[in-house]
mmCIF file of C-alpha atoms and ligand atoms in Angstrom:
data_model
loop_
_atom_site.group_PDB
_atom_site.id
_atom_site.type_symbol
_atom_site.label_atom_id
_atom_site.label_comp_id
_atom_site.label_asym_id
_atom_site.label_seq_id
_atom_site.Cartn_x
_atom_site.Cartn_y
_atom_site.Cartn_z
ATOM 1 C CA MET A 1 59.214 -89.429 31.699
ATOM 2 C CA LYS A 2 61.976 -91.021 33.698
ATOM 3 C CA SER A 3 59.561 -92.978 35.825
ATOM 4 C CA ARG A 4 58.323 -94.910 32.790
ATOM 5 C CA ASN A 5 61.950 -96.563 32.626
ATOM 6 C CA LYS A 6 62.073 -97.556 36.342
ATOM 7 C CA PRO A 7 60.848 -101.053 36.981
ATOM 8 C CA LEU A 8 57.690 -100.784 39.123
ATOM 9 C CA ASP A 9 57.939 -101.845 42.851
ATOM 10 C CA SER A 10 56.547 -105.266 42.709
ATOM 11 C CA THR A 11 57.178 -106.110 46.354
ATOM 12 C CA GLY A 12 53.390 -105.968 46.957
ATOM 13 C CA ASN A 13 53.195 -102.657 48.918
ATOM 14 C CA ALA A 14 49.803 -100.855 49.104
ATOM 15 C CA SER A 15 50.349 -98.090 46.847
ATOM 16 C CA PHE A 16 51.514 -100.575 44.022
ATOM 17 C CA ILE A 17 48.431 -102.655 44.249
ATOM 18 C CA ASN A 18 46.268 -99.589 44.478
ATOM 19 C CA LYS A 19 47.704 -98.272 41.275
ATOM 20 C CA ILE A 20 47.537 -101.647 39.388
ATOM 21 C CA ASN A 21 43.701 -101.776 40.551
ATOM 22 C CA LYS A 22 43.091 -98.400 39.347
ATOM 23 C CA VAL A 23 44.761 -99.010 35.980
ATOM 24 C CA LYS A 24 42.659 -102.117 35.591
ATOM 25 C CA VAL A 25 39.357 -100.262 36.364
ATOM 26 C CA LEU A 26 40.347 -97.356 34.117
ATOM 27 C CA ASN A 27 41.202 -99.531 31.263
ATOM 28 C CA LEU A 28 37.884 -101.679 31.697
ATOM 29 C CA ILE A 29 35.908 -98.410 31.480
ATOM 30 C CA ARG A 30 37.955 -97.416 28.448
ATOM 31 C CA LYS A 31 37.564 -100.806 26.543
ATOM 32 C CA THR A 32 34.015 -101.730 27.674
ATOM 33 C CA GLU A 33 30.820 -99.846 26.471
ATOM 34 C CA ASN A 34 28.075 -99.178 28.780
ATOM 35 C CA VAL A 35 29.818 -100.484 31.895
ATOM 36 C CA SER A 36 28.425 -99.905 35.492
ATOM 37 C CA ARG A 37 30.334 -100.081 38.875
ATOM 38 C CA ALA A 38 28.865 -103.626 39.417
ATOM 39 C CA ASP A 39 30.074 -104.839 35.989
ATOM 40 C CA ILE A 40 33.589 -103.638 36.772
ATOM 41 C CA ALA A 41 33.460 -105.638 40.208
ATOM 42 C CA LYS A 42 32.413 -108.776 38.170
ATOM 43 C CA LEU A 43 34.785 -108.149 35.418
ATOM 44 C CA SER A 44 37.813 -107.239 37.563
ATOM 45 C CA GLY A 45 37.359 -109.511 40.413
ATOM 46 C CA LEU A 46 37.743 -106.477 42.802
ATOM 47 C CA SER A 47 35.295 -105.971 45.593
ATOM 48 C CA ALA A 48 32.377 -103.625 45.157
ATOM 49 C CA PRO A 49 33.757 -101.029 47.737
ATOM 50 C CA THR A 50 37.188 -101.051 46.098
ATOM 51 C CA VAL A 51 35.702 -100.361 42.710
ATOM 52 C CA SER A 52 33.482 -97.524 44.177
ATOM 53 C CA ARG A 53 36.359 -95.886 45.795
ATOM 54 C CA ILE A 54 38.594 -96.125 42.549
ATOM 55 C CA VAL A 55 35.630 -94.881 40.368
ATOM 56 C CA GLU A 56 35.236 -91.777 42.725
ATOM 57 C CA GLY A 57 38.891 -90.952 42.461
ATOM 58 C CA LEU A 58 38.755 -91.316 38.521
ATOM 59 C CA LEU A 59 35.569 -89.179 38.432
ATOM 60 C CA GLU A 60 37.375 -86.465 40.576
ATOM 61 C CA GLU A 61 40.446 -86.547 38.236
ATOM 62 C CA GLY A 62 38.276 -86.086 35.226
ATOM 63 C CA LEU A 63 39.377 -89.261 33.527
ATOM 64 C CA VAL A 64 35.869 -90.842 33.791
ATOM 65 C CA ARG A 65 32.428 -89.516 33.640
ATOM 66 C CA GLU A 66 28.924 -90.734 34.368
ATOM 67 C CA MET A 67 26.648 -91.310 31.397
ATOM 68 C CA GLY A 68 23.135 -91.716 32.917
ATOM 69 C CA ALA A 69 21.396 -95.137 33.885
ATOM 70 C CA GLY A 70 21.514 -98.383 32.379
ATOM 71 C CA VAL A 71 19.093 -101.294 32.581
ATOM 72 C CA SER A 72 18.188 -102.565 35.897
ATOM 73 C CA GLN A 73 18.939 -106.100 37.032
ATOM 74 C CA GLY A 74 16.421 -105.716 39.679
ATOM 75 C CA GLY A 75 16.629 -102.754 42.169
ATOM 76 C CA ARG A 76 18.022 -99.355 41.315
ATOM 77 C CA ARG A 77 19.131 -98.780 37.731
ATOM 78 C CA PRO A 78 22.925 -98.626 37.654
ATOM 79 C CA THR A 79 24.838 -95.599 36.553
ATOM 80 C CA LEU A 80 27.051 -96.221 33.472
ATOM 81 C CA LEU A 81 30.566 -94.972 33.211
ATOM 82 C CA LYS A 82 32.640 -93.745 30.101
ATOM 83 C CA PHE A 83 36.289 -93.095 29.631
ATOM 84 C CA SER A 84 36.246 -89.109 29.522
ATOM 85 C CA GLU A 85 37.519 -87.725 26.124
ATOM 86 C CA GLN A 86 35.822 -84.503 26.915
ATOM 87 C CA GLY A 87 37.889 -81.578 28.145
ATOM 88 C CA ASN A 88 40.957 -83.753 28.112
ATOM 89 C CA PHE A 89 43.467 -83.058 25.527
ATOM 90 C CA ILE A 90 46.982 -84.149 24.200
ATOM 91 C CA ILE A 91 49.386 -82.431 21.890
ATOM 92 C CA GLY A 92 51.018 -84.585 19.201
ATOM 93 C CA ILE A 93 54.110 -83.367 17.208
ATOM 94 C CA ASP A 94 55.567 -85.098 13.997
ATOM 95 C CA LEU A 95 58.990 -83.501 13.827
ATOM 96 C CA GLY A 96 59.943 -84.198 10.292
ATOM 97 C CA THR A 97 62.834 -82.914 8.217
ATOM 98 C CA THR A 98 60.479 -81.017 5.882
ATOM 99 C CA GLN A 99 57.824 -79.911 8.262
ATOM 100 C CA ILE A 100 56.798 -79.743 11.875
ATOM 101 C CA TYR A 101 53.387 -81.039 12.133
ATOM 102 C CA GLY A 102 51.482 -80.522 15.414
ATOM 103 C CA VAL A 103 47.849 -81.524 16.349
ATOM 104 C CA LEU A 104 45.708 -80.991 19.393
ATOM 105 C CA SER A 105 43.645 -84.253 19.882
ATOM 106 C CA ASP A 106 41.099 -85.532 22.449
ATOM 107 C CA PHE A 107 41.407 -88.941 24.237
ATOM 108 C CA ASP A 108 39.477 -90.393 21.309
ATOM 109 C CA ALA A 109 42.151 -89.408 18.720
ATOM 110 C CA LYS A 110 39.780 -86.826 17.282
ATOM 111 C CA ILE A 111 42.019 -83.966 15.901
ATOM 112 C CA ILE A 112 40.527 -80.553 17.154
ATOM 113 C CA ALA A 113 43.277 -78.376 15.587
ATOM 114 C CA GLU A 114 46.459 -78.658 13.517
ATOM 115 C CA VAL A 115 49.565 -76.490 12.799
ATOM 116 C CA ARG A 116 52.188 -76.991 10.305
ATOM 117 C CA ARG A 117 55.454 -75.062 9.866
ATOM 118 C CA PRO A 118 58.570 -75.610 7.773
ATOM 119 C CA THR A 119 61.427 -77.299 9.538
ATOM 120 C CA ARG A 120 64.475 -75.465 8.159
ATOM 121 C CA VAL A 121 66.921 -78.145 9.234
ATOM 122 C CA GLU A 122 69.850 -76.110 7.876
ATOM 123 C CA GLU A 123 69.308 -73.380 10.464
ATOM 124 C CA GLY A 124 70.315 -75.766 13.257
ATOM 125 C CA PHE A 125 68.898 -77.440 16.392
ATOM 126 C CA ALA A 126 68.065 -74.343 18.466
ATOM 127 C CA SER A 127 66.150 -72.777 15.507
ATOM 128 C CA VAL A 128 64.245 -76.070 14.869
ATOM 129 C CA MET A 129 63.394 -76.130 18.648
ATOM 130 C CA LYS A 130 62.218 -72.634 18.518
ATOM 131 C CA ALA A 131 59.785 -73.320 15.717
ATOM 132 C CA THR A 132 58.623 -76.489 17.267
ATOM 133 C CA ALA A 133 57.806 -74.363 20.566
ATOM 134 C CA GLU A 134 55.866 -71.904 18.383
ATOM 135 C CA VAL A 135 53.735 -74.786 17.011
ATOM 136 C CA ILE A 136 53.110 -76.009 20.463
ATOM 137 C CA GLY A 137 52.337 -72.525 21.592
ATOM 138 C CA GLU A 138 49.645 -72.146 18.849
ATOM 139 C CA LEU A 139 48.063 -75.412 19.864
ATOM 140 C CA ILE A 140 47.950 -74.439 23.635
ATOM 141 C CA GLU A 141 46.450 -71.062 22.859
ATOM 142 C CA TYR A 142 43.582 -72.756 20.846
ATOM 143 C CA PRO A 143 40.385 -71.936 22.492
ATOM 144 C CA LEU A 144 38.936 -75.010 24.256
ATOM 145 C CA GLY A 145 36.549 -73.760 26.880
ATOM 146 C CA LYS A 146 36.990 -73.251 30.578
ATOM 147 C CA LYS A 147 37.728 -76.871 31.615
ATOM 148 C CA LYS A 148 40.500 -77.939 29.230
ATOM 149 C CA ARG A 149 43.336 -79.982 30.533
ATOM 150 C CA ILE A 150 46.368 -80.615 28.180
ATOM 151 C CA TYR A 151 48.030 -83.791 29.659
ATOM 152 C CA GLY A 152 51.333 -83.656 27.759
ATOM 153 C CA ILE A 153 53.121 -83.336 24.480
ATOM 154 C CA GLY A 154 54.048 -86.515 22.403
ATOM 155 C CA MET A 155 56.615 -86.310 19.905
ATOM 156 C CA ALA A 156 58.001 -88.449 16.958
ATOM 157 C CA VAL A 157 61.606 -87.675 15.798
ATOM 158 C CA ALA A 158 63.670 -89.469 13.118
ATOM 159 C CA GLY A 159 66.910 -90.876 14.686
ATOM 160 C CA LEU A 160 68.463 -93.049 17.307
ATOM 161 C CA ILE A 161 66.597 -92.215 20.520
ATOM 162 C CA ASN A 162 68.461 -93.162 23.743
ATOM 163 C CA ARG A 163 65.564 -93.653 26.107
ATOM 164 C CA THR A 164 67.668 -94.209 29.288
ATOM 165 C CA ARG A 165 69.257 -90.836 28.829
ATOM 166 C CA ASN A 166 66.244 -89.182 27.096
ATOM 167 C CA ILE A 167 68.353 -87.767 24.087
ATOM 168 C CA VAL A 168 68.669 -88.111 20.370
ATOM 169 C CA GLU A 169 71.923 -89.836 20.068
ATOM 170 C CA PHE A 170 72.225 -89.482 16.352
ATOM 171 C CA SER A 171 69.881 -88.295 13.669
ATOM 172 C CA PRO A 172 71.439 -88.448 10.088
ATOM 173 C CA ASN A 173 68.365 -86.700 8.590
ATOM 174 C CA PHE A 174 68.722 -83.742 10.918
ATOM 175 C CA HIS A 175 72.527 -83.969 11.368
ATOM 176 C CA TRP A 176 72.070 -83.907 15.123
ATOM 177 C CA HIS A 177 74.428 -85.723 17.708
ATOM 178 C CA LYS A 178 73.558 -85.962 21.255
ATOM 179 C CA VAL A 179 70.807 -83.340 21.560
ATOM 180 C CA ASP A 180 68.284 -82.916 24.409
ATOM 181 C CA VAL A 181 65.005 -82.123 22.811
ATOM 182 C CA VAL A 182 63.053 -82.151 26.255
ATOM 183 C CA GLU A 183 65.430 -79.739 27.849
ATOM 184 C CA ALA A 184 65.368 -77.282 24.750
ATOM 185 C CA LEU A 185 61.490 -77.222 24.524
ATOM 186 C CA SER A 186 61.104 -76.964 28.419
ATOM 187 C CA GLN A 187 62.642 -73.556 28.155
ATOM 188 C CA TYR A 188 59.421 -72.510 26.244
ATOM 189 C CA HIS A 189 56.543 -74.610 27.744
ATOM 190 C CA LYS A 190 56.285 -76.342 31.101
ATOM 191 C CA ILE A 191 54.022 -79.299 29.781
ATOM 192 C CA PRO A 192 55.551 -82.752 30.087
ATOM 193 C CA ILE A 193 56.979 -83.997 26.945
ATOM 194 C CA ILE A 194 57.709 -87.638 25.714
ATOM 195 C CA PHE A 195 59.330 -88.251 22.475
ATOM 196 C CA ASP A 196 60.430 -91.302 20.711
ATOM 197 C CA ASN A 197 61.742 -92.721 17.389
ATOM 198 C CA VAL A 198 59.310 -91.955 14.684
ATOM 199 C CA THR A 199 58.664 -95.515 13.475
ATOM 200 C CA ARG A 200 58.144 -96.763 16.822
ATOM 201 C CA VAL A 201 55.748 -93.962 17.598
ATOM 202 C CA MET A 202 53.894 -94.947 14.231
ATOM 203 C CA ALA A 203 53.656 -98.556 15.530
ATOM 204 C CA LEU A 204 52.264 -97.255 18.844
ATOM 205 C CA GLY A 205 49.689 -95.211 17.070
ATOM 206 C CA GLU A 206 48.688 -98.187 14.987
ATOM 207 C CA MET A 207 48.376 -100.311 18.151
ATOM 208 C CA TRP A 208 46.217 -97.750 19.994
ATOM 209 C CA TYR A 209 43.999 -96.503 17.252
ATOM 210 C CA GLY A 210 44.483 -98.806 14.312
ATOM 211 C CA LEU A 211 45.241 -102.579 13.850
ATOM 212 C CA GLY A 212 46.125 -102.851 17.412
ATOM 213 C CA LYS A 213 42.355 -103.181 18.146
ATOM 214 C CA GLN A 214 42.624 -106.653 16.442
ATOM 215 C CA PHE A 215 46.238 -107.786 16.877
ATOM 216 C CA LYS A 216 48.741 -107.792 19.567
ATOM 217 C CA ASN A 217 51.840 -108.788 17.467
ATOM 218 C CA LEU A 218 52.557 -106.298 14.565
ATOM 219 C CA ILE A 219 55.271 -104.792 12.818
ATOM 220 C CA CYS A 220 55.170 -101.272 11.446
ATOM 221 C CA ILE A 221 57.708 -100.270 8.696
ATOM 222 C CA ASN A 222 58.346 -96.649 7.717
ATOM 223 C CA VAL A 223 59.737 -96.362 4.273
ATOM 224 C CA GLY A 224 60.535 -92.741 3.480
ATOM 225 C CA TYR A 225 63.751 -90.901 3.213
ATOM 226 C CA GLY A 226 65.232 -93.738 5.535
ATOM 227 C CA ILE A 227 63.762 -97.078 6.695
ATOM 228 C CA GLY A 228 62.801 -98.202 10.271
ATOM 229 C CA ALA A 229 60.577 -100.694 11.901
ATOM 230 C CA GLY A 230 58.517 -100.690 15.009
ATOM 231 C CA ILE A 231 58.074 -104.056 16.518
ATOM 232 C CA ILE A 232 55.160 -104.726 18.745
ATOM 233 C CA ILE A 233 55.208 -108.161 20.570
ATOM 234 C CA ASP A 234 52.459 -109.300 22.877
ATOM 235 C CA GLY A 235 51.052 -105.570 22.844
ATOM 236 C CA LYS A 236 54.343 -103.980 23.946
ATOM 237 C CA PRO A 237 56.838 -102.198 21.638
ATOM 238 C CA LEU A 238 60.411 -103.678 21.460
ATOM 239 C CA TYR A 239 62.894 -101.209 22.632
ATOM 240 C CA GLY A 240 66.109 -103.099 23.680
ATOM 241 C CA PRO A 241 68.043 -101.850 26.690
ATOM 242 C CA LEU A 242 68.811 -98.576 25.230
ATOM 243 C CA GLY A 243 65.829 -97.959 23.096
ATOM 244 C CA LEU A 244 67.547 -98.376 19.953
ATOM 245 C CA ALA A 245 65.901 -101.465 18.545
ATOM 246 C CA GLY A 246 64.281 -101.675 15.299
ATOM 247 C CA GLU A 247 66.936 -100.341 12.970
ATOM 248 C CA PHE A 248 65.592 -102.483 10.027
ATOM 249 C CA GLY A 249 66.995 -100.038 7.450
ATOM 250 C CA HIS A 250 70.537 -101.068 8.525
ATOM 251 C CA ALA A 251 70.100 -104.838 7.825
ATOM 252 C CA THR A 252 72.735 -105.817 5.448
ATOM 253 C CA MET A 253 70.939 -107.131 2.335
ATOM 254 C CA ASP A 254 73.908 -107.533 -0.075
ATOM 255 C CA LYS A 255 77.530 -108.067 1.053
ATOM 256 C CA ASP A 256 78.996 -107.179 -2.197
ATOM 257 C CA SER A 257 76.890 -104.131 -2.768
ATOM 258 C CA ARG A 258 78.700 -100.900 -3.568
ATOM 259 C CA ALA A 259 75.541 -98.769 -2.428
ATOM 260 C CA LEU A 260 76.883 -96.744 0.622
ATOM 261 C CA CYS A 261 74.462 -96.194 3.437
ATOM 262 C CA GLU A 262 74.343 -92.971 5.610
ATOM 263 C CA CYS A 263 75.512 -95.235 8.550
ATOM 264 C CA GLY A 264 78.728 -95.973 6.716
ATOM 265 C CA ASN A 265 77.982 -99.573 5.813
ATOM 266 C CA TYR A 266 77.509 -100.960 2.294
ATOM 267 C CA GLY A 267 74.401 -102.793 1.121
ATOM 268 C CA CYS A 268 72.052 -101.769 3.848
ATOM 269 C CA LEU A 269 68.232 -102.060 3.061
ATOM 270 C CA GLU A 270 68.211 -98.345 3.555
ATOM 271 C CA ALA A 271 70.758 -97.891 0.801
ATOM 272 C CA LEU A 272 68.710 -100.168 -1.565
ATOM 273 C CA SER A 273 64.982 -99.445 -0.950
ATOM 274 C CA SER A 274 64.515 -96.070 0.823
ATOM 275 C CA GLY A 275 63.010 -92.999 -1.132
ATOM 276 C CA ASN A 276 66.541 -91.456 -1.067
ATOM 277 C CA ALA A 277 68.070 -94.676 -2.513
ATOM 278 C CA ILE A 278 65.311 -94.987 -5.124
ATOM 279 C CA ALA A 279 66.091 -91.501 -6.332
ATOM 280 C CA LYS A 280 69.917 -92.038 -6.353
ATOM 281 C CA ILE A 281 69.886 -95.312 -8.091
ATOM 282 C CA ALA A 282 67.534 -93.852 -10.928
ATOM 283 C CA GLN A 283 69.829 -90.822 -11.280
ATOM 284 C CA ALA A 284 72.814 -93.019 -11.547
ATOM 285 C CA ARG A 285 71.060 -95.133 -14.289
ATOM 286 C CA LEU A 286 70.212 -91.943 -16.201
ATOM 287 C CA ARG A 287 73.854 -90.736 -15.941
ATOM 288 C CA GLU A 288 74.916 -94.108 -17.550
ATOM 289 C CA GLY A 289 72.774 -93.054 -20.427
ATOM 290 C CA ARG A 290 69.988 -95.445 -20.106
ATOM 291 C CA PRO A 291 66.722 -93.998 -22.036
ATOM 292 C CA SER A 292 63.675 -93.114 -19.941
ATOM 293 C CA VAL A 293 60.908 -90.429 -19.713
ATOM 294 C CA LEU A 294 62.373 -89.630 -16.385
ATOM 295 C CA ARG A 295 64.783 -87.365 -18.150
ATOM 296 C CA GLU A 296 62.019 -85.188 -19.512
ATOM 297 C CA ALA A 297 60.151 -85.381 -16.284
ATOM 298 C CA CYS A 298 62.964 -83.838 -14.405
ATOM 299 C CA GLY A 299 63.725 -81.073 -17.042
ATOM 300 C CA GLY A 300 67.151 -82.562 -17.643
ATOM 301 C CA ASN A 301 68.248 -81.954 -14.239
ATOM 302 C CA LEU A 302 68.970 -85.224 -12.979
ATOM 303 C CA ASP A 303 69.484 -84.276 -9.318
ATOM 304 C CA ALA A 304 65.791 -83.434 -9.296
ATOM 305 C CA VAL A 305 64.603 -86.868 -9.860
ATOM 306 C CA THR A 306 62.576 -88.019 -6.868
ATOM 307 C CA ALA A 307 61.328 -91.542 -5.794
ATOM 308 C CA GLU A 308 57.791 -90.115 -6.337
ATOM 309 C CA MET A 309 58.593 -89.558 -9.958
ATOM 310 C CA VAL A 310 60.195 -92.962 -10.357
ATOM 311 C CA ALA A 311 56.949 -94.599 -8.767
ATOM 312 C CA THR A 312 54.701 -92.591 -11.014
ATOM 313 C CA LEU A 313 56.570 -93.323 -14.337
ATOM 314 C CA ALA A 314 56.932 -96.921 -13.323
ATOM 315 C CA ARG A 315 53.220 -97.125 -12.957
ATOM 316 C CA GLN A 316 52.904 -95.632 -16.380
ATOM 317 C CA GLY A 317 55.202 -98.373 -17.793
ATOM 318 C CA ASP A 318 58.549 -96.488 -18.280
ATOM 319 C CA PRO A 319 60.915 -99.600 -18.338
ATOM 320 C CA LEU A 320 63.813 -97.886 -16.336
ATOM 321 C CA ALA A 321 61.515 -96.450 -13.822
ATOM 322 C CA PHE A 322 59.890 -99.810 -13.220
ATOM 323 C CA GLU A 323 63.091 -101.634 -12.992
ATOM 324 C CA VAL A 324 64.417 -99.182 -10.402
ATOM 325 C CA PHE A 325 61.339 -99.281 -8.322
ATOM 326 C CA ASP A 326 60.640 -102.960 -8.669
ATOM 327 C CA THR A 327 64.186 -103.937 -7.624
ATOM 328 C CA ALA A 328 64.220 -101.591 -4.559
ATOM 329 C CA VAL A 329 60.769 -102.993 -3.510
ATOM 330 C CA GLU A 330 62.079 -106.656 -4.090
ATOM 331 C CA TYR A 331 64.752 -105.856 -1.355
ATOM 332 C CA LEU A 332 62.097 -104.502 1.022
ATOM 333 C CA GLY A 333 59.958 -107.746 0.475
ATOM 334 C CA ILE A 334 63.019 -109.877 1.304
ATOM 335 C CA GLY A 335 63.755 -107.807 4.401
ATOM 336 C CA ILE A 336 60.140 -108.056 5.503
ATOM 337 C CA ALA A 337 59.987 -111.866 4.780
ATOM 338 C CA ASN A 338 63.172 -112.083 7.174
ATOM 339 C CA LEU A 339 61.208 -110.073 9.842
ATOM 340 C CA ILE A 340 58.187 -112.258 9.364
ATOM 341 C CA ASN A 341 60.271 -115.446 9.843
ATOM 342 C CA LEU A 342 61.956 -113.949 12.820
ATOM 343 C CA PHE A 343 59.056 -112.409 14.805
ATOM 344 C CA GLY A 344 55.922 -114.267 13.486
ATOM 345 C CA PRO A 345 53.648 -111.120 13.479
ATOM 346 C CA GLU A 346 49.753 -111.177 12.795
ATOM 347 C CA ALA A 347 50.136 -108.028 10.543
ATOM 348 C CA VAL A 348 52.940 -105.822 8.910
ATOM 349 C CA VAL A 349 51.892 -102.362 8.224
ATOM 350 C CA ILE A 350 53.901 -100.129 5.825
ATOM 351 C CA GLY A 351 53.838 -96.398 5.893
ATOM 352 C CA GLY A 352 55.858 -93.477 4.854
ATOM 353 C CA GLY A 353 56.301 -91.534 1.612
ATOM 354 C CA VAL A 354 57.368 -94.630 -0.626
ATOM 355 C CA ALA A 355 54.287 -96.532 0.662
ATOM 356 C CA GLN A 356 52.137 -94.048 -1.063
ATOM 357 C CA ALA A 357 53.063 -95.814 -4.332
ATOM 358 C CA GLY A 358 50.126 -98.082 -3.526
ATOM 359 C CA ASN A 359 49.682 -101.366 -5.220
ATOM 360 C CA LEU A 360 52.842 -100.937 -7.233
ATOM 361 C CA LEU A 361 54.735 -101.487 -3.839
ATOM 362 C CA PHE A 362 52.271 -103.785 -1.911
ATOM 363 C CA ASP A 363 51.735 -106.274 -4.793
ATOM 364 C CA LYS A 364 55.489 -106.835 -5.089
ATOM 365 C CA VAL A 365 56.153 -106.928 -1.412
ATOM 366 C CA ARG A 366 53.346 -109.518 -0.852
ATOM 367 C CA LYS A 367 54.697 -111.615 -3.902
ATOM 368 C CA THR A 368 58.165 -111.649 -2.314
ATOM 369 C CA VAL A 369 57.089 -112.507 0.979
ATOM 370 C CA ASN A 370 55.125 -115.412 -0.456
ATOM 371 C CA SER A 371 57.994 -116.805 -2.171
ATOM 372 C CA ARG A 372 60.608 -116.147 0.590
ATOM 373 C CA ALA A 373 59.126 -116.521 4.057
ATOM 374 C CA LEU A 374 58.071 -119.735 5.639
ATOM 375 C CA ASP A 375 54.670 -120.664 4.629
ATOM 376 C CA LYS A 376 53.365 -121.803 7.992
ATOM 377 C CA ILE A 377 54.397 -118.341 9.487
ATOM 378 C CA ALA A 378 53.597 -116.049 6.678
ATOM 379 C CA SER A 379 50.413 -117.415 5.149
ATOM 380 C CA GLY A 380 48.096 -115.621 7.639
ATOM 381 C CA VAL A 381 50.075 -112.387 7.858
ATOM 382 C CA LEU A 382 48.216 -109.206 6.817
ATOM 383 C CA ILE A 383 50.225 -106.763 4.827
ATOM 384 C CA LYS A 384 48.724 -103.488 4.392
ATOM 385 C CA PRO A 385 49.133 -99.734 4.409
ATOM 386 C CA ALA A 386 49.434 -97.719 7.765
ATOM 387 C CA SER A 387 45.860 -96.739 8.933
ATOM 388 C CA PHE A 388 46.590 -93.129 9.188
ATOM 389 C CA GLY A 389 48.437 -92.384 6.092
ATOM 390 C CA ILE A 390 50.648 -89.110 6.592
ATOM 391 C CA LYS A 391 49.113 -88.762 10.083
ATOM 392 C CA ALA A 392 50.402 -91.970 11.264
ATOM 393 C CA ALA A 393 53.300 -90.308 13.130
ATOM 394 C CA VAL A 394 51.375 -87.613 14.789
ATOM 395 C CA MET A 395 48.614 -89.987 15.873
ATOM 396 C CA GLY A 396 51.453 -92.126 17.338
ATOM 397 C CA ALA A 397 52.750 -89.280 19.163
ATOM 398 C CA VAL A 398 49.399 -88.638 20.641
ATOM 399 C CA SER A 399 49.280 -92.105 21.710
ATOM 400 C CA LEU A 400 52.602 -91.787 23.567
ATOM 401 C CA ILE A 401 50.680 -89.588 26.068
ATOM 402 C CA LEU A 402 47.498 -91.364 26.124
ATOM 403 C CA SER A 403 49.442 -94.669 27.097
ATOM 404 C CA GLU A 404 50.965 -92.776 30.172
ATOM 405 C CA VAL A 405 47.632 -91.483 31.153
ATOM 406 C CA VAL A 406 45.716 -94.821 31.080
ATOM 407 C CA ASN A 407 48.745 -96.452 32.899
ATOM 408 C CA LEU A 408 48.644 -93.453 35.431
ATOM 409 C CA ASN A 409 52.146 -92.695 34.968
ATOM 410 C CA GLN A 410 51.562 -89.102 36.328
ATOM 411 C CA ASP A 411 54.125 -88.045 38.589
ATOM 412 C CA ASP A 412 54.870 -84.520 39.591
ATOM 413 C CA ARG A 413 56.170 -83.539 36.293
ATOM 414 C CA PHE A 414 53.143 -85.291 34.401
ATOM 415 C CA SER A 415 50.294 -83.137 36.053
ATOM 416 C CA PRO A 416 47.776 -81.789 33.463
ATOM 417 C CA LEU A 417 47.901 -78.056 32.535
ATOM 418 C CA PRO A 418 45.026 -76.390 34.285
ATOM 419 C CA GLY A 419 42.581 -74.490 32.150
HETATM 420 ZN ZN1 LIG B 1 73.049 -98.480 7.126
#
């Protein structure tokens, strides 16, 4: 979606004003239950004829439907309108390093069908794209009835995504440099594709379908193999000029650390707190000869120790496992305290594999934030697990397309697939 990056023409020409009014009306219908044309006129300040004209257009496009009659205020009973989730679909893809997870969703974030396939990173970019195209193909083929319309494919990818050039600049997890995902997939399917960094995508999903219904300022942190942050300010994700903002995992936490990060720096948060780091630190302590049940848990193969094993044994009271996990999560808590001081969010949401450790992680993070962040900023901040658990990225991918639909960013390349 190149059009998304272009500033809108704000010179006040007619088509610009028409579009703004249309977006206003569509979003009023989406957010307000049982709304009539007269209500919209009142709420939007637009004239009744303007509202009628816009609603007719939205009905024709299938974005809105009529719901029957409401209560009369004297005279004819008004027809109520509803944002149309029926017959309109979106494909969401979470392109992870272990699996490609695809869903077919309606506009209400209800999952209609899902497909999973192993990623096989070692087979290279072209092979991963072919497998992704197959997942998309299966979802397109899913029987949906005559009037289906698939609006687009949203995708979450781990790595530095350059939005101005629409490429993955660098993905250490996939070992990709400067790859064009959209071009590769468009050789298989002609549906518009939007992709973004997985953590920002998770934050968007949280904003559209989760905590965003309550809050306009939130930070979503993904703690898995690596660490990233999706920062939402006043309802808008922070991108930075190239779309590279939010690399929380590469904040230096310890200048004297000897923990080497995949970015080449030492002492990054990701080298101290990620799932990968937790596993590696535990392995190093075991090699030093420290006693721990972890040794039995991995069957003597220290390379097989995972962050999940460390969390499980930490919860069972193994001193080494607890020390490794607790130290890692303390660094994470310090990082989050810094983010809270900087951005003053209403909520911090933590997702990803390591967050599945539950209270073991959240209790320590909350305690560290309480002791390190400024009271006045941090006292009211809600810190909680991501609303969609392991589905956070894929639901965010769906919301990438939904946000284009409700902002009517549908240019020629963004027309729905006919049924
Ligand atoms: Zn780093």
